[in-house]
Amino acid sequence: MAHIEVENLRRTFQIAVRNPGLSGAIRGVFRRQSEEKVALDCISFQVEKGELCGFIGPNGAGKSTTIKILSGILVPTSGRCEVAGLTPWKHRIKHVQHIGAVFGQRTQLWWDLPVTDSFDLLRDIYSVPQEVYKQRRDNLIDILDLTSFLATPVRQLSLGQRMRCDIAAALLHGPSLLFLDEPTIGLDAVSKLAVRSFVRQINQDLGVTVILTTHDMDDIEALCRRILVVSDGRILVDGSFEDLRRRASAGRRLTIDMVKAATLDLNGLPGVQITTTNAGRCVLSFDPIVITPAELIREVTARVEVADLFVENAPIEEIIANLYAGGSQ
Amino acid sequence: MKPYSALLRMRFIALLQYRTAAAAGLATQLFWGLIRVMIFEAFYSASPNRQAIPMNHAQLVSYVWLGQALLGLLPWSIDREMREKIRTGGVAYDLLRPMDLYFQWYFQAIATRTAPTLLKSIPLFVVAGCFFGLKPPTSAPALVAWLGMTVLALLMNCAFSCLISISMMWTISGEGISRLAPPVVYAFSGMMVPLPLMPAFMQPLLNALPFRNMVDVPFRIYSGQIPATLHHVIPAALHTTAWTAALLLSGRLMMQCGLRKLVVQGG
């Protein structure tokens, strides 16, 4: 059986509608209007044990709502959802024993307490036997490199330090499923890399199923074998990184640095467009099926004097943006 | 039980860090206590028929100082931390714990009320006892009965403050209730004016409401104005316990409804 099974999950919110301006506000006093906003529109998916899944989507797409429902915090309007055979919101207490979560924008550590005290408290809350706890904690401290600030109150930690502690805190009770809601938000490059390599490690070494949401495409590219693109409460794409690329566009880029700034003549080059030009640099987008990169380069070098050039895939951000735009139409 | 007591212990550790706040609180409460004693002093000496006042002056002074020392046990505000938690969605993490949410909040309330009060009340007892006329309990049974009633009162207070916190699942800001609750608790518990000094027509109401058990009953047992006999203490204890049970049950029911409609704010 799959670790997570979701079927036709739907969640709507009632939102009060306010008319703009003073007259609207006065009308609102006498007549309340509310409308139903659909946060999740009948989504279905399955996640196997040990998978590392990335959820991406624009703000308000329903990523966090999904995670909140899966972790038992939020009750859906309708639909079925089972995590390891339990329905999260019905068997909350039993269910949360086996999951860990990090919500990047808030901390689960006790603000005023040193990190170690928070860890000890979590040991008691989850009733982890002392031996197991000690081994697990020391291991986490070691991998995440927490030793130097274990005695510091949480409020005095930097964001990167805090995030590492939060991730450790989510794993102290040995969950089989870990939710990471924007774990790299606001982190510097070094901390991001540390978090990524750690997430990969626990997924591979401990077999923890990881569900990750992020806006950072590098997170996704570095970590996830499987990606779910969510937009407007629906799943647009469910597949690998390559699937996503193939599906969104097959477009490539050719960046040309010219010796002298010149206007590139594109006559007789089918499907080639100039994306940007800036002084001596010109970026062309083309479809490799219509015109092969070799042919295009031959043509270009024949027409202008080229100092340097390179071919690359369209950036993932752009693919995603196209998908979002398509999804909301 | 262990997870809950751990929660209690940690809150203690955290709150005991605020020594400066405790010292400042101590000074404030001493100052207030002195003012209140002086006000009552004026009333007593201006009264044409001092014998007719249903509480003698020494008992009153003890009553005032006990009030100052144990003010923190009263459920007269929403815990700041609780408010913040509900407003910003920190509740999400509470729900991630394999614990009953109501009792998480309940134990948190106990810790929030007890820790700072312990820190402040002991020095206040000493200072008020040495310099400002606070008398020791009139008898050993009075001491025991007072302590017992104070513990029961604490349990009731926390059930009451949980109910207030839970109401924030609907109001979110908690602004209204946190302005409304203090005067009600203050007036009806006897913290403002000792209840025996309240008009006779109000006494049936005051007797029925839960608030009297927070302040008035334990304090008067302490000063011997209510005799510490089983005949008096048992009904008071039952009254408190019944109210605690009622508040607890309604809090849990409300929370169940609240959780069904809960929306954790923010991404």
Coordinates of C-alpha atoms in Angstrom, one line a residue:
Chain A
M1 CA 0.0 0.0 0.0
A2 CA 1.2 3.5 -0.8
H3 CA 2.4 5.6 2.1
I4 CA 0.1 8.4 1.2
E5 CA -3.2 8.0 -0.6
V6 CA -5.2 11.0 -1.5
E7 CA -8.5 10.8 -3.4
N8 CA -10.7 13.7 -4.6
L9 CA -9.5 15.9 -1.7
R10 CA -11.4 19.1 -1.7
R11 CA -11.3 22.1 0.6
T12 CA -13.2 25.3 0.4
F13 CA -13.1 28.4 2.5
Q14 CA -15.8 31.0 3.1
I15 CA -14.5 34.4 2.5
A16 CA -16.4 37.6 3.3
V17 CA -16.7 39.8 0.2
R18 CA -16.3 43.5 0.9
N19 CA -17.2 46.1 -1.6
P20 CA -14.6 48.8 -1.9
G21 CA -15.1 52.4 -0.7
L22 CA -17.2 53.9 2.0
S23 CA -20.5 53.1 0.4
G24 CA -19.5 49.5 0.0
A25 CA -18.5 49.4 3.6
I26 CA -21.8 50.8 4.7
R27 CA -23.7 48.3 2.6
G28 CA -21.6 45.6 4.1
V29 CA -22.9 46.6 7.6
F30 CA -26.4 45.6 6.6
R31 CA -25.8 42.8 4.2
R32 CA -23.0 40.4 4.5
Q33 CA -21.9 38.6 1.5
S34 CA -19.5 35.8 1.4
E35 CA -18.2 33.7 -1.3
E36 CA -16.7 30.3 -1.4
K37 CA -13.1 30.0 -2.4
V38 CA -11.8 26.7 -3.5
A39 CA -8.4 26.0 -2.1
L40 CA -8.2 22.4 -3.2
D41 CA -10.3 21.2 -6.1
C42 CA -10.5 17.4 -5.9
I43 CA -6.9 16.4 -6.0
S44 CA -5.8 12.8 -6.1
F45 CA -2.3 11.4 -5.9
Q46 CA -0.2 8.7 -4.2
V47 CA 3.2 8.7 -2.7
E48 CA 5.2 5.5 -2.1
K49 CA 7.3 4.8 0.9
G50 CA 10.7 6.5 0.7
E51 CA 9.8 8.9 -2.1
L52 CA 11.0 12.5 -2.1
C53 CA 8.3 14.6 -3.6
G54 CA 8.3 18.2 -4.4
F55 CA 5.2 20.4 -4.5
I56 CA 5.6 23.6 -6.4
G57 CA 3.0 26.2 -7.4
P58 CA 2.4 29.9 -7.1
N59 CA 1.3 31.5 -3.8
G60 CA -2.2 30.4 -2.9
A61 CA -2.1 27.4 -5.2
G62 CA -3.0 25.0 -2.4
K63 CA 0.4 23.5 -1.5
S64 CA 0.2 24.5 2.2
T65 CA -3.4 23.5 2.4
T66 CA -2.5 20.0 1.1
I67 CA 0.3 19.7 3.7
K68 CA -1.9 20.9 6.5
I69 CA -4.6 18.3 5.6
L70 CA -2.0 15.6 5.3
S71 CA -0.5 16.4 8.7
G72 CA -3.9 16.4 10.4
I73 CA -4.1 20.1 11.2
L74 CA -6.8 21.0 8.7
V75 CA -10.1 19.1 8.0
P76 CA -10.9 18.9 4.3
T77 CA -14.4 19.7 3.0
S78 CA -14.7 16.3 1.3
G79 CA -12.5 13.5 -0.1
R80 CA -10.5 10.7 1.2
C81 CA -6.9 10.7 2.5
E82 CA -4.9 8.0 4.2
V83 CA -1.4 8.2 5.5
A84 CA 0.0 4.8 6.5
G85 CA -3.6 3.6 6.8
L86 CA -4.7 6.4 9.1
T87 CA -7.0 9.3 8.3
P88 CA -5.0 12.3 9.6
W89 CA -7.8 14.4 10.9
K90 CA -9.7 11.5 12.4
H91 CA -6.8 9.8 14.1
R92 CA -4.8 12.9 14.7
I93 CA -3.0 11.9 17.9
K94 CA -1.9 8.5 16.6
H95 CA -1.1 9.9 13.2
V96 CA 1.2 12.7 14.3
Q97 CA 3.4 10.2 16.2
H98 CA 4.7 9.1 12.9
I99 CA 5.2 12.4 11.1
G100 CA 7.5 15.3 11.4
A101 CA 7.0 18.7 10.0
V102 CA 8.9 21.9 9.5
F103 CA 6.9 25.0 8.5
G104 CA 9.7 27.3 7.3
Q105 CA 8.0 30.5 8.3
R106 CA 7.5 29.5 12.0
T107 CA 9.4 27.6 14.5
Q108 CA 8.4 24.7 16.7
L109 CA 11.1 25.3 19.2
W110 CA 10.4 27.1 22.4
W111 CA 11.4 30.7 21.9
D112 CA 12.9 31.3 25.3
L113 CA 14.6 28.0 25.9
P114 CA 18.0 26.8 24.9
V115 CA 17.9 24.4 21.9
T116 CA 18.8 21.4 24.1
D117 CA 15.8 22.0 26.4
S118 CA 13.5 22.1 23.4
F119 CA 14.9 18.8 22.3
D120 CA 14.4 17.3 25.7
L121 CA 10.9 18.5 25.8
L122 CA 10.2 16.9 22.5
R123 CA 11.6 13.7 23.8
D124 CA 9.0 13.7 26.6
I125 CA 6.2 14.8 24.4
Y126 CA 6.8 11.9 22.0
S127 CA 7.8 9.5 24.8
V128 CA 11.0 8.6 23.1
P129 CA 13.0 6.1 25.2
Q130 CA 16.2 7.8 26.5
E131 CA 18.6 5.4 24.8
V132 CA 17.0 5.9 21.4
Y133 CA 16.7 9.6 21.9
K134 CA 20.3 10.1 22.9
Q135 CA 21.6 8.2 19.9
R136 CA 19.2 10.0 17.5
R137 CA 19.9 13.4 18.9
D138 CA 23.7 13.0 18.8
N139 CA 23.5 11.8 15.3
L140 CA 21.3 14.8 14.2
I141 CA 23.6 17.2 16.1
D142 CA 26.5 15.7 14.3
I143 CA 25.1 15.8 10.8
L144 CA 23.5 19.2 11.1
D145 CA 26.4 20.6 12.9
L146 CA 24.5 22.1 15.8
T147 CA 27.1 21.7 18.6
S148 CA 28.2 25.4 18.8
F149 CA 24.7 26.8 19.5
L150 CA 23.0 24.1 21.5
A151 CA 22.9 26.1 24.6
T152 CA 21.7 29.3 23.0
P153 CA 18.1 30.4 23.4
V154 CA 16.2 30.0 20.2
R155 CA 15.4 33.6 19.9
Q156 CA 19.1 34.4 19.5
L157 CA 19.7 32.0 16.7
S158 CA 20.2 33.1 13.1
L159 CA 17.7 32.0 10.6
G160 CA 19.9 29.3 9.1
Q161 CA 20.8 28.0 12.6
R162 CA 17.2 28.0 13.6
M163 CA 16.1 26.1 10.5
R164 CA 18.7 23.4 11.1
C165 CA 17.5 23.1 14.7
D166 CA 13.9 22.9 13.5
I167 CA 14.7 20.1 11.1
A168 CA 16.5 18.2 13.8
A169 CA 13.5 18.8 16.1
A170 CA 11.1 17.4 13.5
L171 CA 13.1 14.1 13.4
L172 CA 13.8 13.4 17.1
H173 CA 10.9 11.0 17.3
G174 CA 11.9 9.1 14.2
P175 CA 9.0 9.9 11.9
S176 CA 8.6 7.9 8.7
L177 CA 7.2 10.9 6.9
L178 CA 8.5 14.4 6.9
F179 CA 6.8 17.5 5.7
L180 CA 9.0 20.4 4.8
D181 CA 7.0 23.6 4.0
E182 CA 9.5 26.0 2.4
P183 CA 12.5 24.8 4.4
T184 CA 15.0 27.0 2.6
I185 CA 13.0 30.3 2.7
G186 CA 15.2 33.2 3.5
L187 CA 18.3 31.1 3.9
D188 CA 21.7 32.1 2.6
A189 CA 23.4 29.9 -0.1
V190 CA 25.5 27.9 2.4
S191 CA 22.6 27.1 4.7
K192 CA 20.5 26.1 1.7
L193 CA 23.1 23.7 0.5
A194 CA 23.4 22.3 4.0
V195 CA 19.7 21.8 4.3
R196 CA 19.5 20.2 0.9
S197 CA 22.2 17.7 1.5
F198 CA 20.7 16.8 4.8
V199 CA 17.3 16.2 3.4
R200 CA 18.8 14.0 0.7
Q201 CA 20.7 12.1 3.3
I202 CA 17.8 11.3 5.6
N203 CA 15.7 10.3 2.6
Q204 CA 18.3 7.9 1.3
D205 CA 19.8 6.6 4.6
L206 CA 16.8 6.5 6.8
G207 CA 14.2 5.9 4.1
V208 CA 12.1 8.7 5.3
T209 CA 9.4 9.8 2.9
V210 CA 9.7 13.5 2.3
I211 CA 7.1 15.9 1.0
L212 CA 8.6 19.3 0.2
T213 CA 7.1 22.5 -0.9
T214 CA 9.2 25.3 -2.2
H215 CA 9.5 28.2 -4.5
D216 CA 13.1 27.6 -5.0
M217 CA 13.6 25.7 -8.2
D218 CA 17.1 24.8 -7.2
D219 CA 15.7 22.9 -4.2
I220 CA 13.5 20.9 -6.6
E221 CA 16.2 20.3 -9.1
A222 CA 18.7 19.2 -6.4
L223 CA 16.4 17.0 -4.5
C224 CA 13.2 15.8 -6.1
R225 CA 12.8 12.8 -8.3
R226 CA 9.1 13.5 -8.5
I227 CA 7.4 16.9 -8.8
L228 CA 3.8 17.9 -8.5
V229 CA 2.9 21.2 -9.9
V230 CA -0.1 22.7 -8.2
S231 CA -2.1 25.6 -9.4
D232 CA -5.5 26.8 -8.5
G233 CA -6.1 23.8 -6.3
R234 CA -5.4 21.3 -9.0
I235 CA -2.4 19.2 -9.9
L236 CA -1.1 20.3 -13.3
V237 CA 1.8 18.0 -13.6
D238 CA 2.8 14.9 -11.7
G239 CA 6.1 13.5 -12.9
S240 CA 9.8 13.7 -13.0
F241 CA 11.9 16.8 -13.7
E242 CA 12.4 15.7 -17.2
D243 CA 8.7 15.1 -17.8
L244 CA 8.1 18.6 -16.7
R245 CA 10.7 20.0 -19.1
R246 CA 9.4 18.0 -21.9
R247 CA 5.8 18.9 -21.2
A248 CA 6.3 22.6 -20.8
S249 CA 8.4 23.2 -23.8
A250 CA 11.2 21.7 -25.8
G251 CA 12.7 25.1 -26.3
R252 CA 16.5 25.7 -26.1
R253 CA 18.5 28.8 -25.8
L254 CA 21.5 29.9 -27.7
T255 CA 23.5 32.7 -26.2
I256 CA 25.8 34.5 -28.5
D257 CA 28.5 37.0 -27.6
M258 CA 29.5 39.0 -30.7
V259 CA 32.8 40.6 -31.3
K260 CA 31.0 43.8 -32.5
A261 CA 27.5 44.7 -31.6
A262 CA 25.4 44.0 -34.7
T263 CA 21.9 43.1 -35.7
L264 CA 21.5 39.4 -36.3
D265 CA 19.6 38.6 -39.5
L266 CA 17.3 35.7 -38.8
N267 CA 16.1 35.3 -42.4
G268 CA 15.7 31.6 -43.4
L269 CA 16.0 30.3 -39.8
P270 CA 12.6 28.7 -39.0
G271 CA 11.3 28.8 -35.4
V272 CA 14.2 31.0 -34.2
Q273 CA 13.4 34.1 -32.1
I274 CA 15.4 36.7 -30.4
T275 CA 14.6 36.6 -26.7
T276 CA 16.9 39.5 -25.6
T277 CA 19.7 41.5 -27.1
N278 CA 22.0 43.6 -25.1
A279 CA 25.0 45.3 -26.5
G280 CA 27.1 42.5 -27.9
R281 CA 25.0 39.7 -26.4
C282 CA 22.1 38.1 -28.1
V283 CA 19.9 35.3 -26.8
L284 CA 18.0 33.2 -29.3
S285 CA 15.3 30.7 -28.5
F286 CA 14.8 27.8 -30.9
D287 CA 13.1 24.4 -31.2
P288 CA 15.8 21.7 -31.7
I289 CA 13.4 19.6 -33.6
V290 CA 12.8 22.2 -36.3
I291 CA 16.4 23.3 -36.4
T292 CA 19.3 21.4 -34.9
P293 CA 21.7 23.3 -32.7
A294 CA 24.6 22.5 -35.0
E295 CA 22.8 23.9 -38.0
L296 CA 21.8 27.1 -36.1
I297 CA 25.3 27.6 -34.9
R298 CA 26.7 27.2 -38.4
E299 CA 24.2 29.7 -39.7
V300 CA 24.9 32.2 -36.9
T301 CA 28.7 32.0 -37.2
A302 CA 28.4 32.6 -40.9
R303 CA 26.3 35.8 -40.4
V304 CA 28.1 37.5 -37.5
E305 CA 31.6 37.4 -36.0
V306 CA 31.1 35.3 -32.8
A307 CA 33.3 35.7 -29.7
D308 CA 31.6 33.0 -27.6
L309 CA 28.4 31.0 -27.6
F310 CA 26.6 28.4 -25.6
V311 CA 23.4 26.3 -25.8
E312 CA 21.2 25.7 -22.8
N313 CA 17.8 24.5 -21.8
A314 CA 15.1 27.1 -21.1
P315 CA 15.4 28.0 -17.4
I316 CA 13.0 26.0 -15.1
E317 CA 11.5 29.1 -13.7
E318 CA 10.3 30.1 -17.1
I319 CA 8.8 26.6 -17.7
I320 CA 7.0 26.8 -14.4
A321 CA 5.7 30.3 -15.1
N322 CA 4.4 29.1 -18.4
L323 CA 2.7 26.2 -16.7
Y324 CA 1.1 28.5 -14.1
A325 CA -0.1 30.8 -16.7
G326 CA -1.6 28.0 -18.7
G327 CA -3.2 26.5 -15.6
S328 CA -5.1 29.5 -14.6
Q329 CA -6.6 30.2 -18.0
Chain B
M1 CA 0.8 12.0 31.8
K2 CA 4.5 12.5 31.2
P3 CA 4.2 14.7 28.1
Y4 CA 1.9 17.1 29.9
S5 CA 4.0 17.4 33.0
A6 CA 7.1 18.0 30.7
L7 CA 5.2 20.8 29.2
L8 CA 4.6 22.2 32.6
R9 CA 8.2 21.9 33.6
M10 CA 9.5 23.6 30.5
R11 CA 7.1 26.5 30.9
F12 CA 8.4 26.9 34.4
I13 CA 12.0 27.0 33.3
A14 CA 11.1 29.5 30.6
L15 CA 9.1 31.8 32.9
L16 CA 11.6 31.7 35.8
Q17 CA 14.1 33.3 33.5
Y18 CA 12.2 36.6 33.8
R19 CA 13.6 37.7 37.2
T20 CA 13.5 41.4 36.4
A21 CA 9.8 41.1 35.5
A22 CA 9.1 39.3 38.8
A23 CA 11.0 42.0 40.7
A24 CA 9.1 44.8 39.0
G25 CA 5.8 42.9 39.5
L26 CA 6.7 42.6 43.2
A27 CA 7.3 46.3 43.6
T28 CA 4.0 47.1 41.7
Q29 CA 2.0 44.8 43.8
L30 CA 3.5 46.1 47.1
F31 CA 2.6 49.6 46.0
W32 CA -0.9 48.7 45.1
G33 CA -1.4 46.8 48.2
L34 CA -0.4 49.8 50.3
I35 CA -2.8 52.0 48.5
R36 CA -5.6 49.6 48.8
V37 CA -5.0 49.1 52.5
M38 CA -5.0 52.9 53.0
I39 CA -8.3 53.3 51.1
F40 CA -10.0 50.6 53.2
E41 CA -8.4 52.2 56.3
A42 CA -10.2 55.5 55.4
F43 CA -13.5 53.7 54.9
Y44 CA -13.2 51.9 58.1
S45 CA -12.2 54.9 60.2
A46 CA -15.0 57.0 58.5
S47 CA -17.6 54.4 59.2
P48 CA -20.0 55.5 62.0
N49 CA -20.7 52.0 63.1
R50 CA -17.5 50.0 62.7
Q51 CA -18.8 47.0 64.5
A52 CA -21.5 46.5 61.8
I53 CA -18.9 45.9 59.1
P54 CA -19.0 42.1 58.3
M55 CA -15.3 41.9 58.3
N56 CA -12.9 43.2 60.9
H57 CA -10.0 45.4 60.0
A58 CA -7.2 42.8 60.6
Q59 CA -9.0 40.2 58.4
L60 CA -9.4 42.9 55.7
V61 CA -5.7 43.7 55.7
S62 CA -4.8 40.0 55.3
Y63 CA -7.4 39.7 52.5
V64 CA -5.9 42.6 50.6
W65 CA -2.3 41.3 50.9
L66 CA -3.3 37.8 49.9
G67 CA -4.9 39.3 46.9
Q68 CA -1.8 41.2 46.0
A69 CA 0.4 38.1 46.4
L70 CA -1.9 35.7 44.5
L71 CA -3.1 38.1 41.8
G72 CA -1.3 36.2 39.1
L73 CA -3.5 33.1 39.7
L74 CA -6.6 34.9 38.5
P75 CA -7.7 34.3 34.9
W76 CA -8.0 38.0 34.2
S77 CA -6.3 38.1 30.8
I78 CA -5.6 35.9 27.9
D79 CA -2.1 34.6 28.0
R80 CA 0.0 36.7 25.7
E81 CA 1.7 33.7 24.3
M82 CA -1.7 32.0 23.6
R83 CA -2.9 35.1 21.8
E84 CA 0.1 35.3 19.6
K85 CA -0.1 31.6 18.9
I86 CA -3.7 31.8 17.7
R87 CA -3.2 35.0 15.8
T88 CA -0.1 33.8 13.9
G89 CA -1.0 30.2 13.4
G90 CA 1.5 28.7 15.8
V91 CA -1.4 26.4 16.8
A92 CA -0.4 24.3 13.9
Y93 CA 2.6 23.0 15.9
D94 CA 0.4 22.3 18.9
L95 CA -1.8 20.1 16.6
L96 CA 1.3 18.2 15.5
R97 CA 1.9 16.9 19.0
P98 CA 0.5 13.5 19.9
M99 CA -1.4 15.1 22.7
D100 CA -4.9 16.3 23.4
L101 CA -5.0 19.9 22.4
Y102 CA -7.2 21.0 25.3
F103 CA -4.9 19.5 27.9
Q104 CA -1.9 21.0 26.2
W105 CA -3.5 24.4 26.6
Y106 CA -4.7 23.6 30.1
F107 CA -1.3 22.6 31.4
Q108 CA 0.2 25.6 29.7
A109 CA -2.3 27.8 31.5
I110 CA -1.4 26.2 34.8
A111 CA 2.3 26.9 34.2
T112 CA 1.7 30.5 33.1
R113 CA -0.3 31.2 36.2
T114 CA 1.8 29.4 38.7
A115 CA 5.4 30.1 37.8
P116 CA 5.4 33.9 38.0
T117 CA 3.1 33.8 41.0
L118 CA 5.4 31.6 43.0
L119 CA 8.3 33.8 42.2
K120 CA 6.5 36.9 43.3
S121 CA 4.3 35.7 46.2
I122 CA 6.9 34.3 48.5
P123 CA 8.8 37.6 48.9
L124 CA 5.5 39.5 49.1
F125 CA 4.3 37.2 51.9
V126 CA 7.6 37.9 53.8
V127 CA 7.5 41.7 53.3
A128 CA 3.8 42.1 54.0
G129 CA 4.0 39.8 56.9
C130 CA 6.9 41.6 58.5
F131 CA 5.9 45.2 57.8
F132 CA 2.3 45.6 56.6
G133 CA 0.0 43.7 58.8
L134 CA -0.4 40.4 57.0
K135 CA -1.2 37.8 59.7
P136 CA -0.4 34.1 59.5
P137 CA -3.4 31.8 59.1
T138 CA -5.5 31.6 62.2
S139 CA -5.0 27.8 62.7
A140 CA -3.3 24.8 61.2
P141 CA -6.6 23.5 59.7
A142 CA -7.2 27.0 58.2
L143 CA -3.7 26.8 56.6
V144 CA -4.5 23.4 55.1
A145 CA -8.0 24.3 54.0
W146 CA -6.7 27.5 52.4
L147 CA -3.9 25.7 50.5
G148 CA -6.4 23.1 49.3
M149 CA -8.9 25.7 48.2
T150 CA -6.2 27.6 46.4
V151 CA -5.2 24.6 44.4
L152 CA -8.8 23.9 43.5
A153 CA -9.2 27.6 42.6
L154 CA -6.1 27.3 40.3
L155 CA -7.6 24.4 38.5
M156 CA -10.8 26.3 38.0
N157 CA -9.1 29.4 36.9
C158 CA -7.2 27.6 34.2
A159 CA -10.4 25.9 32.9
F160 CA -11.8 29.4 32.7
S161 CA -8.8 30.9 31.0
C162 CA -8.8 28.0 28.5
L163 CA -12.4 28.8 27.7
I164 CA -11.4 32.4 26.9
S165 CA -8.5 31.3 24.8
I166 CA -10.7 28.9 22.9
S167 CA -13.1 31.7 22.1
M168 CA -10.3 33.2 20.1
M169 CA -10.8 30.4 17.6
W170 CA -13.8 32.5 16.5
T171 CA -12.7 36.0 17.2
I172 CA -9.0 35.6 16.4
S173 CA -8.0 38.9 18.0
G174 CA -9.3 38.3 21.5
E175 CA -9.3 42.0 22.0
G176 CA -12.9 42.2 23.2
I177 CA -12.9 39.3 25.6
S178 CA -9.6 40.5 27.1
R179 CA -11.2 43.8 28.0
L180 CA -14.4 42.3 29.2
A181 CA -13.1 39.5 31.3
P182 CA -10.9 41.4 33.8
P183 CA -13.6 43.6 35.3
V184 CA -16.0 40.7 35.6
V185 CA -13.4 38.5 37.3
Y186 CA -12.2 41.4 39.4
A187 CA -15.5 42.5 40.7
F188 CA -17.2 39.1 41.2
S189 CA -14.2 37.3 42.8
G190 CA -13.7 39.8 45.5
M191 CA -10.4 41.1 44.3
M192 CA -11.8 44.7 44.0
V193 CA -13.9 44.8 47.2
P194 CA -14.1 41.9 49.6
L195 CA -17.4 40.2 48.8
P196 CA -18.8 40.4 52.4
L197 CA -18.7 44.2 51.9
M198 CA -20.9 44.0 48.8
P199 CA -24.6 44.8 49.1
A200 CA -26.8 42.0 50.5
F201 CA -29.0 41.8 47.4
M202 CA -26.0 40.7 45.4
Q203 CA -24.9 37.9 47.7
P204 CA -27.1 35.2 46.1
L205 CA -25.7 36.0 42.7
L206 CA -22.1 36.1 44.0
N207 CA -22.6 32.8 45.8
A208 CA -23.8 31.1 42.6
L209 CA -21.1 32.3 40.3
P210 CA -17.7 30.6 40.2
F211 CA -15.7 33.7 40.8
R212 CA -16.0 33.8 44.5
N213 CA -14.0 30.6 44.8
M214 CA -11.0 32.3 43.1
V215 CA -10.4 34.8 45.8
D216 CA -13.0 35.4 48.4
V217 CA -13.5 31.9 49.9
P218 CA -9.9 30.8 50.2
F219 CA -8.9 34.2 51.6
R220 CA -11.6 34.2 54.3
I221 CA -10.7 30.7 55.2
Y222 CA -7.1 31.9 55.7
S223 CA -8.1 34.7 57.9
G224 CA -10.6 32.6 59.9
Q225 CA -13.6 34.5 58.8
I226 CA -15.0 31.3 57.3
P227 CA -14.2 28.6 59.9
A228 CA -12.0 25.9 58.6
T229 CA -14.4 23.1 59.5
L230 CA -15.6 20.4 57.2
H231 CA -19.1 21.8 57.4
H232 CA -17.9 25.0 55.6
V233 CA -15.0 23.8 53.5
I234 CA -16.6 20.7 51.9
P235 CA -19.5 22.6 50.2
A236 CA -17.1 25.3 49.0
A237 CA -14.8 22.7 47.6
L238 CA -17.7 20.9 45.8
H239 CA -18.9 24.2 44.4
T240 CA -15.5 24.9 43.0
T241 CA -15.1 21.4 41.6
A242 CA -18.5 21.5 40.0
W243 CA -17.7 24.7 38.3
T244 CA -14.3 23.4 37.2
A245 CA -16.0 20.4 35.6
A246 CA -18.6 22.6 33.9
L247 CA -15.9 25.0 32.5
L248 CA -13.7 22.1 31.4
L249 CA -16.5 20.3 29.6
S250 CA -17.8 23.4 27.8
G251 CA -14.2 24.3 26.9
R252 CA -13.7 20.9 25.3
L253 CA -17.0 21.0 23.5
M254 CA -16.2 24.5 22.1
M255 CA -12.7 23.3 21.1
Q256 CA -14.2 20.4 19.2
C257 CA -16.4 22.8 17.2
G258 CA -13.6 25.2 16.7
L259 CA -11.2 22.6 15.4
R260 CA -13.7 21.6 12.7
K261 CA -13.7 25.1 11.4
L262 CA -10.2 25.9 12.1
V263 CA -8.2 27.7 9.5
V264 CA -4.5 28.0 10.2
Q265 CA -3.5 31.4 8.9
G266 CA -0.6 32.1 6.7
G267 CA 1.3 30.1 4.2

